[in-house]
Amino acid sequence: MTTSSRSVYPFTAIVGQDKMKQALLLNVINPKLGGVLIRGEKGTAKSTAVRALADLLDGLQVVNLPVSATEDRVVGTLDIEHVMKHGEKKFEPGLLAQADGHILYVDEINLLEDHLVDVLLDAAAMGVNTVEREGISFTHSAKFVLVGTMNPEEGDLRPQLSDRFALSVEVTGEPDVQQRMKVIQRRLAYEADPETFCREYAPRQLRLVRKIEQAKEMLSDVEITEEMLAVVARISVRLGIHSHRADIMMMKTAQTLAAWDGRKSVSPRDMEQAASLVLPHRLRQTPFENRNFDANIEQAIAEVSDVKA
């Protein structure tokens, strides 16, 4: 854990929001997943979870991208005058360069200009950023975990953009009274004495870090079988998913889930969880269908898979 952990609310102290925390952890274990879109109202621990996750791991930082940022601020700039005078490229790094190896966090990403969202998603998918000005180009590494948060009541992303996020989760206020009480108690205890509070959670934080490291090491050993590939393809066909990107992301997510659980093979349960993270924002759903999405996933898994858990 980083040295700043004494002042940052611990990741393991966050009450509930299990799906959001899972999606964030999966992207840290496997940065090639391509980021997560977190949808929900303010005050549901979205930014708290992102900062807490970064603080959990040594060297990991959160680079904030404001919705008011210009394209040059995001991608960086080439000094053409310097090129003409000295015959060499001079690149002024932008936020994508700063975010290399870290978390790029965009709050209210639905309010960011569409072409900038495209740039972010391209860089997240390719792991590089290329800046071109007047026939001159410069390319640099841009391997980051993209986390976008938004309140759907303030406008949505275009379907073409939301499809390019690997994972998506919906967060709401905790409906259980006991859990809500726990949220209040923990937050007040943290504010009263951050040092003591963080020290109390230090063992849990350390266990989580070790599990993340073990999952990273195991990820490359998780096998992809023909059987599981068929399951992925059939789930998408069964649910009317047109995007092949969804199939690829579902397989990668299932692999990462298996590694997280310490296994070298993907199970139907992994596929079910992966589908629940990868597919919801790629479906056009009525409110009724949305409420029954998990049941639809379970039914699709049961129908297309004859693999035993």
Tab-separated table of C-alpha atoms in Angstrom, residues 9 62 68 72 88 94 99-100 136 157 164-165 180 197 212 234 254 268 274 279 285 289 307:
chain	number	residue	atom	x	y	z
A	9	TYR	CA	-10.587	5.851	3.053
A	62	VAL	CA	-5.557	8.595	-10.184
A	68	SER	CA	-13.908	20.989	-19.549
A	72	ASP	CA	-4.696	19.357	-26.574
A	88	GLU	CA	13.460	17.314	-33.940
A	94	GLY	CA	-1.199	15.551	-22.045
A	99	ALA	CA	-2.147	8.410	-16.964
A	100	ASP	CA	0.191	5.795	-18.460
A	136	ILE	CA	4.149	15.095	-38.199
A	157	LEU	CA	-23.593	8.200	-23.635
A	164	ARG	CA	-16.697	0.332	-26.156
A	165	PHE	CA	-16.484	0.238	-22.369
A	180	ARG	CA	-26.926	2.096	5.672
A	197	PHE	CA	-9.512	3.773	11.348
A	212	ILE	CA	-4.732	-9.097	-6.466
A	234	ARG	CA	-24.223	-18.679	-27.839
A	254	ALA	CA	-14.425	-14.646	-17.322
A	268	PRO	CA	-20.178	-21.434	-16.068
A	274	ALA	CA	-18.892	-11.863	-16.798
A	279	LEU	CA	-23.765	-7.138	-21.514
A	285	GLN	CA	-33.956	-2.843	-22.520
A	289	GLU	CA	-36.363	-6.321	-18.912
A	307	VAL	CA	-20.638	-27.634	-18.947
